C-alpha cells in the first residue's frame, strides 16, 4: 500500500492524494512513519514537488492534532492502570507519556512528558475551602503510587517541579510537557462520553469528623485530600476483626464505673460540636500497672486501631504537632498516654490545658501568606501517674478537666483486654454516629441542657465542670440507647464523686487555703502577739505577726506577693476576691478615706511596714462591711 501511494506521486497540476497523508498518520511507530515520509520526500524531489509535500504535511499534522484533541482518539494503555482515559495526541503506555511532533523542516521528533505512567484518577473539591485538587497515580518502582495536589500545582511548570519530591520523574526540561499532558487529559475527561467514563468527581476534606450531617470517614462519597503525613492516621479509623468480640468485652469492662466513664468520654467527643460545647480534658491517673494505658486503648478502640502510635498517641511530640493532630481529628478524641512525658519539656500542664481547650490555634504565617486557622471540637483523653492539675493550677485549667484517680486494678487481665481491642476495633464508633445522625441538633441540645441543669442543681460544682460532665452523661444515655441496650443510663449521683467542687476550682479559695496553711506550718517565722500587746519575735526571718487570739495574721505585703507568685497565683487577682469574701480586713486611707487592702504595722524593729490582715478563723471570714479606721489601728511592738 505504501509503495503504491509513493509510485502514484507524479508531476503535474493535480494535488497530492489525501490517501498519502492519511497513511502517514495511521502509522503509530515513529521509525516506520519517518521511513515512509523520507521515501515520499525522495519521490517528490524527483518530480519537483518537495516544497508542496512539506507544506501539505505540516497542514495535515496540525489537522491530525486537532482531530485527536477533539475526538480523544488516543487512550491511556497502562498495564493494570486504575483508569483508561482519553489522552488526545499523547501516547501513554508502560514506557511513559510522550507524543510525536514534526518540526518546521518536516523532521519528526519526540516530546516527553514523563518517563513512567502517570494520570489523574480523581477530581476533589474541598467542602470547606472550595479548592479543587487532583489525585494523581503513577507507576514507579514496580508499584502504583498516589499523591493529591492542587490544580494550581499541575497547571504551572514552576510548581509541578515539586512533584519530584514525591517521586514523580519531572525535570525543568519536561515540566512544561507534563503540565500540557495532565491538562489535556483533564479537559478530555470532564464528562462521560461514548468512548469512556469521566474522571470521577468527589467532595473532599482534609480532616476527620462532622461535615454537616455526614461524618468522615464513614461517608463513601467524601475523599481525603489533606497532608500525606496524616493519611495513615486517617486509615486507622476503620473497622477490623469481630464486632461481637469487641462488644462482649466492652459490656464486661463497663461494669467498672471508671472504665465506663472513659468510654463515655470517647463517645462524647463527637457530641461537642453538635451541642455547641467546648473541648475538655478527661484525665485518668494513678500508680503504674493499674490498667490506665489499657483503658485508654479500650476508649480509642471505639473508633479504630487503638495501638500505641496509631490512634493512641504519645506525648513525646511538639506542641505544634499536638495541635495539628487535634485539628486533623477534629471531632474524634485525642488519646495520649503518659502525660508525665511533657513535664519540664515544652510547657506546664496548665498552659497545655488552656491551649487545647480553646479549640483553635494561633494564626501562623507561611511563605505563601497566612495559614488557615486550625480548629478542633473534641475531647482529650490523657493518662498519667500524677494529677494533671494541682493546688497551684488556675481556675480556668481546673474547670476544663475531669480528673479521676485509679486506686486499684481495673482488670483481671489487662493483657487479655489489650489483645482483644488490638484485634477487634472500630465498630462502636460508626454505630454511635449513625444513631446521633438520626437526632436533630435541637433534640441533642435539649437533652444536654437537662443533664447540665441536673448537675448544677444537685452538685457543688462550676458551670464548666457541669458542661463537660453533662456531655459524658448524654453520651452514656445515647450509647445505652444504640449500643448497650440492656444497660441503664448513669445518673447524676453516679458521677458526683468525680466533679470538682466550686470551692476547689475557685482560685481565690485555693490561694486562701494554701496561704493559711503556710502561716500555720511556719509560725516560727511570724511574731506572736501577747495579751499585753507585746510580741514574741522569731529568731530568724519575719513574715508578719499573728494575733493573740489566732483569728488573723498581718502578713508583710511584699512577702505575701512573693509567696503567691511562687505558688502560681496573681496577688492582684487574689486580693480582690479575698476582699469580696471578707478574708482580709479593709482599711481607710487616712487622708483620702478611700478603702485600701493594707495597713501599717510595727513588728519589733520593723516600724510601720505595709501589711495585709488575713482572717484565719473560719468564723471570722464573713464579708467585712465595716472598715477599720486607720487612726484606730494599734501599733504593736
XYZ file of C-alpha atoms in Angstrom:
637
model
C 0.000 0.000 0.000
C 2.736 2.445 0.989
C 4.735 1.659 -2.201
C 1.665 2.128 -4.350
C 0.965 5.541 -2.821
C 4.540 6.643 -3.402
C 4.552 5.397 -7.015
C 1.342 7.353 -7.596
C 3.176 10.648 -6.954
C 3.677 12.226 -10.393
C 4.482 15.626 -11.799
C 1.545 17.688 -12.870
C -1.057 20.163 -11.630
C -3.186 17.578 -9.781
C -2.881 17.899 -5.953
C -1.135 15.199 -3.983
C -3.518 12.416 -2.971
C -5.114 12.716 0.539
C -4.640 8.977 0.902
C -0.878 9.552 1.072
C -1.138 11.758 4.148
C -3.814 9.635 5.825
C -1.476 6.658 5.511
C 1.371 8.623 7.090
C -0.622 9.441 10.229
C -2.036 5.950 10.614
C 1.479 4.673 11.373
C 1.999 4.633 15.169
C 5.640 3.542 15.111
C 7.663 6.738 14.748
C 10.566 4.997 12.977
C 8.327 3.373 10.379
C 6.452 6.630 9.975
C 9.679 8.518 9.321
C 10.856 5.934 6.796
C 7.601 6.352 4.872
C 7.910 10.166 4.970
C 11.503 10.058 3.687
C 10.546 7.713 0.857
C 7.701 10.032 -0.128
C 10.065 13.020 0.006
C 12.554 11.261 -2.270
C 9.819 10.660 -4.849
C 8.557 14.249 -4.564
C 12.097 15.521 -5.065
C 12.297 13.541 -8.327
C 9.092 15.101 -9.649
C 9.964 18.550 -8.239
C 7.078 18.638 -5.722
C 9.075 18.545 -2.450
C 8.023 22.015 -1.206
C 4.374 21.212 -1.872
C 4.721 17.908 0.016
C 6.336 19.548 3.074
C 3.729 22.307 3.191
C 0.848 19.852 2.975
C 2.497 17.569 5.559
C 2.572 20.439 8.087
C -1.082 21.243 7.437
C -2.061 17.606 7.822
C -0.010 17.394 11.007
C -1.995 20.268 12.557
C -5.287 18.825 11.368
C -4.381 15.433 12.815
C -3.531 17.003 16.191
C -6.856 18.877 16.236
C -8.783 15.728 15.444
C -7.080 13.867 18.248
C -7.828 16.638 20.723
C -11.474 16.765 19.662
C -12.059 13.049 19.451
C -9.703 11.852 22.155
C -8.559 9.308 19.673
C -5.681 8.054 21.827
C -6.337 6.317 25.138
C -4.053 5.529 28.009
C -2.687 1.999 27.751
C -1.168 1.363 31.188
C -0.973 -2.268 32.290
C -3.239 -2.683 35.360
C -3.865 1.057 35.260
C -6.535 2.457 37.600
C -8.456 4.050 34.691
C -8.471 4.162 30.906
C -8.735 7.800 29.794
C -8.698 9.759 26.563
C -5.328 11.431 26.169
C -5.614 13.308 22.864
C -2.491 13.194 20.741
C -0.384 11.899 23.630
C 0.859 8.324 23.614
C 0.540 6.988 27.171
C 1.721 3.435 27.753
C 4.012 1.448 30.021
C 7.077 3.212 28.585
C 5.814 6.612 29.725
C 3.954 9.570 28.253
C 5.088 11.269 25.035
C 3.944 12.440 21.629
C 5.452 12.759 18.175
C 5.859 16.162 16.575
C 7.303 17.384 13.262
C 9.479 20.485 13.199
C 9.385 23.246 10.605
C 11.679 21.328 8.307
C 9.356 18.343 8.390
C 11.573 16.264 10.643
C 9.672 14.310 13.331
C 10.819 14.406 16.944
C 9.613 13.061 20.295
C 8.236 15.213 23.163
C 8.429 13.504 26.574
C 6.031 14.453 29.385
C 7.000 11.706 31.834
C 9.215 8.605 31.527
C 6.772 6.462 33.516
C 2.958 6.028 33.579
C 1.018 8.844 35.274
C -2.599 10.028 35.078
C -5.268 11.891 37.093
C -7.742 9.476 38.681
C -9.968 11.703 40.862
C -11.089 15.314 40.993
C -11.645 16.502 44.572
C -13.498 19.668 45.575
C -12.864 20.552 49.226
C -16.055 21.082 51.194
C -14.620 23.760 53.461
C -12.367 25.908 51.281
C -13.756 25.122 47.809
C -10.277 24.419 46.423
C -10.145 21.764 43.706
C -7.449 19.144 43.989
C -6.470 16.221 41.805
C -5.382 12.766 42.868
C -2.638 11.511 40.585
C -1.444 7.947 40.312
C 1.904 6.989 38.834
C 3.731 3.700 38.320
C 7.255 3.638 39.634
C 9.444 1.154 41.494
C 7.134 -1.671 40.351
C 4.016 -0.297 42.035
C 1.243 2.248 41.592
C 1.582 5.214 43.931
C -0.817 8.049 44.766
C -0.444 11.761 45.516
C -3.016 14.529 45.896
C -2.166 18.050 44.719
C -3.953 21.323 43.997
C -4.964 22.220 40.470
C -2.551 25.140 40.589
C 0.344 22.727 41.115
C -0.292 20.791 37.912
C -1.094 23.935 35.950
C 2.222 25.675 36.474
C 5.567 24.447 35.156
C 7.390 26.006 38.126
C 5.115 24.388 40.721
C 4.844 20.992 39.075
C 8.566 20.512 39.717
C 7.548 19.990 43.403
C 6.174 16.573 42.397
C 9.769 15.405 42.055
C 9.933 15.385 45.869
C 7.006 12.959 45.895
C 8.596 10.517 43.452
C 7.375 11.746 40.056
C 10.198 11.943 37.495
C 9.764 15.526 36.314
C 12.533 17.975 35.466
C 12.763 21.588 34.374
C 13.018 20.251 30.805
C 9.868 18.100 30.961
C 7.763 20.216 33.339
C 6.013 22.153 30.561
C 5.137 18.944 28.726
C 3.807 17.227 31.864
C 1.563 20.240 32.550
C 0.242 20.057 28.979
C -0.411 16.312 29.201
C -2.269 16.472 32.527
C -4.369 19.430 31.389
C -5.252 17.666 28.123
C -6.311 14.518 29.971
C -8.401 16.519 32.444
C -10.155 18.536 29.742
C -10.869 15.458 27.607
C -12.360 13.517 30.536
C -14.525 16.032 32.375
C -17.742 14.195 31.463
C -18.789 10.719 30.362
C -18.624 10.128 26.619
C -19.347 7.250 24.252
C -15.649 6.462 24.392
C -15.433 6.157 28.169
C -16.142 7.344 31.693
C -15.094 10.716 33.076
C -12.541 11.244 35.820
C -14.649 10.731 38.994
C -15.589 13.903 40.910
C -15.848 13.727 44.717
C -16.369 16.029 47.649
C -13.249 16.081 49.792
C -11.947 17.210 53.154
C -8.599 17.336 54.932
C -9.753 16.163 58.365
C -11.996 13.706 60.188
C -15.352 14.357 61.831
C -18.648 16.063 61.051
C -19.440 17.669 57.698
C -22.956 18.937 58.302
C -24.853 15.679 58.948
C -22.215 13.458 57.347
C -19.273 12.017 59.244
C -15.834 11.352 57.789
C -14.566 8.687 57.145
C -17.936 6.911 57.181
C -19.253 8.850 54.154
C -18.326 6.990 50.964
C -18.646 9.989 48.636
C -16.198 12.126 50.606
C -12.483 11.645 49.977
C -9.439 12.692 51.987
C -7.336 15.390 50.292
C -5.105 16.517 53.145
C -1.488 16.272 54.182
C 0.130 12.952 53.275
C 1.636 12.747 56.771
C -1.893 12.241 58.176
C -3.041 9.636 55.651
C -2.007 6.828 57.996
C -3.923 8.392 60.905
C -6.950 8.683 58.610
C -6.606 4.999 57.770
C -6.563 3.960 61.440
C -10.245 4.939 61.738
C -11.737 1.749 60.366
C -13.498 -1.484 61.348
C -11.362 -4.584 61.894
C -11.960 -8.014 63.402
C -15.092 -9.410 65.027
C -17.774 -6.922 66.108
C -19.272 -9.315 68.655
C -15.926 -9.909 70.374
C -15.471 -6.180 70.918
C -18.984 -5.706 72.261
C -18.701 -8.704 74.587
C -15.510 -7.234 76.036
C -16.962 -3.713 76.278
C -20.032 -4.926 78.166
C -17.798 -6.683 80.676
C -15.312 -3.857 81.311
C -18.098 -1.241 81.535
C -19.111 -2.835 84.827
C -16.259 -0.782 86.275
C -17.577 2.791 86.540
C -14.210 4.394 85.758
C -13.823 2.415 82.518
C -17.433 3.186 81.619
C -16.847 6.926 82.084
C -13.719 6.707 79.940
C -15.705 5.060 77.136
C -18.421 7.687 77.543
C -15.814 10.452 77.220
C -14.693 8.868 73.945
C -18.283 8.839 72.642
C -18.869 12.369 73.978
C -16.135 13.783 71.761
C -18.369 13.642 68.671
C -21.203 15.420 70.523
C -19.222 18.559 71.351
C -19.818 20.341 68.047
C -23.416 19.148 67.762
C -24.449 20.754 71.050
C -22.169 23.809 70.798
C -19.907 22.866 73.717
C -16.170 23.425 74.193
C -13.343 20.866 74.224
C -12.492 19.339 77.609
C -9.875 17.035 79.146
C -10.582 13.661 80.747
C -7.531 12.591 82.751
C -7.011 9.162 84.336
C -4.124 8.993 86.783
C -2.635 6.734 89.412
C 0.055 4.190 90.225
C 1.565 2.280 87.339
C 0.247 -1.206 86.406
C -3.357 -0.430 87.390
C -4.589 -0.605 83.763
C -4.641 3.062 82.712
C -2.967 2.501 79.345
C -5.201 -0.482 78.601
C -8.245 1.639 79.480
C -7.109 4.325 77.042
C -6.760 1.669 74.339
C -10.301 0.469 75.092
C -11.595 4.045 74.735
C -9.802 4.605 71.418
C -10.865 1.201 70.042
C -14.340 2.710 69.760
C -13.117 4.475 66.610
C -10.281 2.414 65.204
C -6.823 0.968 65.763
C -6.013 1.645 69.456
C -2.371 0.569 69.307
C 0.204 2.952 70.766
C 1.418 5.076 67.862
C -1.868 4.693 65.973
C -4.984 6.327 67.470
C -3.408 6.162 70.917
C -0.727 8.813 70.777
C 2.372 9.540 72.814
C 3.021 12.882 74.494
C 6.539 12.763 73.068
C 5.613 15.414 70.483
C 5.941 19.150 69.871
C 3.091 21.494 70.732
C 2.711 22.294 67.013
C 2.426 18.576 66.255
C -0.145 18.077 69.012
C -2.289 20.986 67.811
C -2.193 19.854 64.185
C -3.137 16.305 65.149
C -6.057 17.657 67.197
C -7.192 19.753 64.218
C -6.977 16.695 61.966
C -9.007 14.520 64.354
C -11.384 17.494 64.743
C -14.306 15.650 66.387
C -12.656 12.355 67.278
C -10.989 12.134 70.705
C -7.278 12.793 71.077
C -5.959 9.960 73.244
C -2.472 10.279 74.747
C -0.619 8.094 77.222
C 1.978 9.024 79.865
C 1.320 12.723 80.452
C 4.416 12.931 82.644
C 6.478 12.972 79.451
C 5.746 16.669 78.957
C 6.882 17.618 82.446
C 9.577 20.282 82.085
C 9.596 19.654 78.339
C 7.794 22.357 76.406
C 5.042 23.735 78.641
C 3.384 23.217 82.000
C 0.100 21.367 82.308
C -1.989 24.494 82.922
C -0.765 26.154 79.733
C -1.381 22.963 77.767
C -4.911 22.584 79.152
C -5.862 26.172 78.365
C -4.412 25.932 74.848
C -6.102 22.712 73.772
C -9.486 23.515 75.319
C -9.681 26.832 73.456
C -10.396 24.783 70.353
C -8.245 26.771 67.960
C -4.602 27.507 67.260
C -2.990 30.894 66.816
C -2.592 32.273 63.305
C 0.674 31.213 61.683
C 2.435 32.733 58.683
C 3.650 30.728 55.716
C 5.796 31.545 52.704
C 2.586 31.927 50.682
C 0.771 34.103 53.216
C -1.263 33.149 56.305
C -2.004 29.534 57.165
C -5.672 28.610 57.540
C -6.649 28.870 61.210
C -6.740 25.370 62.698
C -9.773 24.464 64.824
C -10.981 21.380 66.673
C -14.061 20.354 68.644
C -13.127 17.192 70.507
C -12.152 15.909 73.918
C -8.671 14.964 75.064
C -8.268 11.702 76.961
C -4.991 11.539 78.880
C -3.413 9.089 81.315
C -0.527 9.592 83.720
C 0.990 8.750 87.062
C 0.002 12.030 88.709
C -2.818 14.585 88.518
C -2.760 16.974 85.589
C -3.816 19.877 87.833
C -2.591 20.930 91.248
C -3.399 23.342 94.030
C -1.394 25.905 92.078
C -3.453 25.476 88.904
C -5.594 28.345 87.797
C -9.357 28.047 87.972
C -9.534 28.046 84.170
C -7.422 24.893 83.958
C -9.231 23.039 86.774
C -12.603 23.918 85.283
C -11.805 22.225 81.993
C -10.603 18.892 83.397
C -12.495 15.829 84.622
C -9.834 14.099 86.688
C -10.161 10.589 88.125
C -7.671 8.707 90.274
C -7.262 4.957 89.740
C -6.678 3.373 93.158
C -6.939 -0.318 92.290
C -6.582 -2.747 89.405
C -9.184 -2.104 86.709
C -8.933 -5.536 85.024
C -8.331 -9.139 85.997
C -6.145 -9.488 82.906
C -5.096 -6.254 81.245
C -3.047 -8.293 78.769
C -6.155 -10.112 77.536
C -8.171 -6.886 77.255
C -5.386 -5.159 75.311
C -5.027 -8.041 72.872
C -8.773 -8.169 72.263
C -9.031 -4.495 71.318
C -5.868 -4.739 69.200
C -7.601 -7.339 67.024
C -11.210 -6.057 67.124
C -11.972 -2.356 66.861
C -13.845 0.481 65.150
C -17.361 -0.984 65.308
C -18.954 1.058 68.094
C -17.950 4.476 66.744
C -19.760 4.100 63.438
C -22.895 2.716 65.089
C -22.887 5.528 67.665
C -22.502 8.180 64.941
C -25.289 6.621 62.870
C -27.607 6.937 65.867
C -26.574 10.558 66.547
C -27.216 11.450 62.886
C -30.847 10.464 63.323
C -31.302 13.105 66.027
C -31.684 16.808 65.336
C -29.251 19.228 66.925
C -32.144 20.785 68.847
C -33.015 17.427 70.429
C -29.389 16.856 71.389
C -29.083 20.344 72.863
C -32.275 19.895 74.883
C -31.064 16.604 76.390
C -27.681 18.189 77.065
C -29.310 21.094 78.913
C -31.382 18.698 81.039
C -28.210 16.997 82.288
C -26.409 20.295 82.807
C -29.263 21.704 84.916
C -29.465 18.498 86.969
C -25.737 18.625 87.723
C -25.803 22.290 88.719
C -28.866 21.764 90.919
C -27.642 18.604 92.651
C -23.868 19.099 92.807
C -21.479 21.642 94.296
C -19.552 22.379 91.112
C -18.932 25.029 88.472
C -20.650 25.720 85.164
C -17.695 24.473 83.103
C -17.388 21.242 85.087
C -21.114 20.709 84.586
C -20.763 21.359 80.842
C -18.150 18.623 80.453
C -19.828 16.055 82.680
C -23.219 16.687 81.029
C -21.634 15.650 77.724
C -20.421 12.419 79.306
C -23.872 11.652 80.738
C -25.516 12.421 77.377
C -23.027 10.127 75.616
C -23.800 7.388 78.152
C -27.532 7.758 77.528
C -27.112 7.588 73.741
C -24.741 4.616 73.913
C -27.232 2.733 76.086
C -29.926 3.528 73.541
C -27.994 2.442 70.443
C -25.297 0.005 71.588
C -25.624 -1.233 75.170
C -29.408 -1.558 75.211
C -29.504 -3.803 78.289
C -27.823 -1.149 80.446
C -29.471 1.668 82.379
C -28.025 5.173 81.792
C -25.891 6.678 84.541
C -27.439 9.173 86.962
C -26.056 12.377 88.439
C -25.428 10.523 91.717
C -23.068 8.173 89.861
C -20.793 10.987 88.687
C -20.883 13.273 91.744
C -17.614 11.973 93.222
C -15.719 12.930 90.070
C -16.733 16.590 89.927
C -14.527 19.288 91.413
C -16.369 21.456 93.932
C -16.822 25.131 93.158
C -14.657 25.952 96.162
C -11.853 23.668 94.960
C -11.916 25.196 91.487
C -12.062 28.792 92.779
C -8.541 30.218 92.508
C -9.022 32.600 95.430
C -10.235 29.755 97.667
C -7.211 27.624 96.838
C -4.900 30.591 97.325
C -6.502 31.268 100.727
C -6.158 27.607 101.728
C -2.501 27.462 100.715
C -1.671 30.782 102.377
C -3.403 29.812 105.642
C -1.514 26.521 105.621
C 1.754 28.354 105.035
C 1.135 30.598 108.036
C 0.151 27.664 110.242
C 3.108 25.485 109.303
C 5.606 28.358 109.560
C 4.542 30.009 112.813
C 8.189 30.133 113.870
C 8.683 32.801 111.178
C 5.862 35.037 112.454
C 5.798 37.268 115.521
C 3.168 36.180 118.077
C 1.120 38.919 119.745
C 0.675 38.510 123.515
C -2.254 39.704 125.652
C -0.355 42.798 126.801
C 0.140 43.860 123.192
C 3.810 42.938 123.024
C 5.270 40.397 120.592
C 7.307 37.261 120.856
C 9.757 37.696 117.998
C 11.159 34.795 115.928
C 14.904 34.268 115.793
C 15.264 34.464 112.020
C 13.193 35.922 109.205
C 9.867 37.608 109.949
C 6.907 37.400 107.551
C 4.380 39.133 109.807
C 2.511 38.860 113.066
C -0.216 36.502 114.339
C -2.876 37.957 116.669
C -3.064 36.675 120.242
C -6.454 35.024 119.594
C -5.174 33.432 116.345
C -8.080 34.962 114.404
C -5.970 36.953 111.982
C -2.427 37.451 110.816
C -0.766 40.599 109.498
C 1.469 39.495 106.585
C 4.124 41.736 105.087
C 2.702 42.760 101.711
C 5.927 42.070 99.801
C 6.256 38.610 101.414
C 2.634 37.777 100.562
C 3.149 38.902 96.968
C 6.252 36.733 96.646
C 4.572 33.704 98.252
C 1.541 33.878 95.966
C 3.681 34.349 92.887
C 5.896 31.377 93.805
C 2.753 29.248 94.068
C 1.345 30.341 90.736
C -1.205 32.927 91.924
C -1.623 36.572 90.958
C -1.599 38.835 94.008
C -3.818 41.452 92.346
C -6.393 38.879 91.221
C -6.490 37.066 94.572
C -6.548 40.108 96.848
C -9.665 41.488 95.168
C -11.545 38.211 95.658
C -10.384 37.942 99.276
C -11.699 41.420 99.864
C -15.115 40.497 98.386
C -15.319 37.389 100.570
C -14.182 39.094 103.757
C -10.980 37.073 104.022
C -8.994 40.263 104.608
C -9.754 43.393 106.598
C -10.271 46.562 104.587
C -8.994 49.903 105.895
C -9.453 53.569 105.110
C -6.613 55.668 103.890
C -6.054 58.377 106.484
C -6.023 61.245 104.013
C -8.353 60.312 101.185
C -10.522 57.956 103.258
C -10.518 55.559 100.288
C -10.742 51.858 101.145
C -7.387 50.081 100.921
C -6.268 46.473 101.431
C -3.226 47.158 103.607
C -2.354 48.972 106.787
C 0.859 49.933 108.565
C 2.067 47.659 111.352
C 5.163 47.781 113.552
C 6.667 44.409 114.385
C 9.632 44.565 116.711
C 12.314 46.566 114.971
C 10.231 46.733 111.801
C 8.395 50.045 112.046
C 5.149 50.754 110.242
C 5.539 48.309 107.392
C 2.714 47.660 104.930
C 0.760 44.500 105.823
C -2.314 42.602 104.669
C -4.553 41.430 107.512
C -5.710 37.899 106.651
C -8.505 36.331 108.682
C -7.613 32.815 109.938
C -10.703 31.827 111.901
C -13.493 30.257 109.811
C -15.980 32.147 111.962
C -14.418 35.488 111.149
C -14.242 35.164 107.373
C -17.637 36.567 106.590
C -17.689 39.599 104.335
C -16.413 42.615 106.263
C -18.703 45.567 105.781
C -17.305 47.949 108.390
C -13.875 49.367 107.673
C -11.389 49.873 110.478
C -10.251 53.480 110.600
C -6.513 53.889 110.072
C -6.392 56.088 113.154
C -7.810 53.274 115.303
C -5.058 50.794 114.410
C -2.971 49.599 117.309
C 0.759 49.796 116.669
C 2.171 46.697 118.308
C 5.813 46.286 119.237
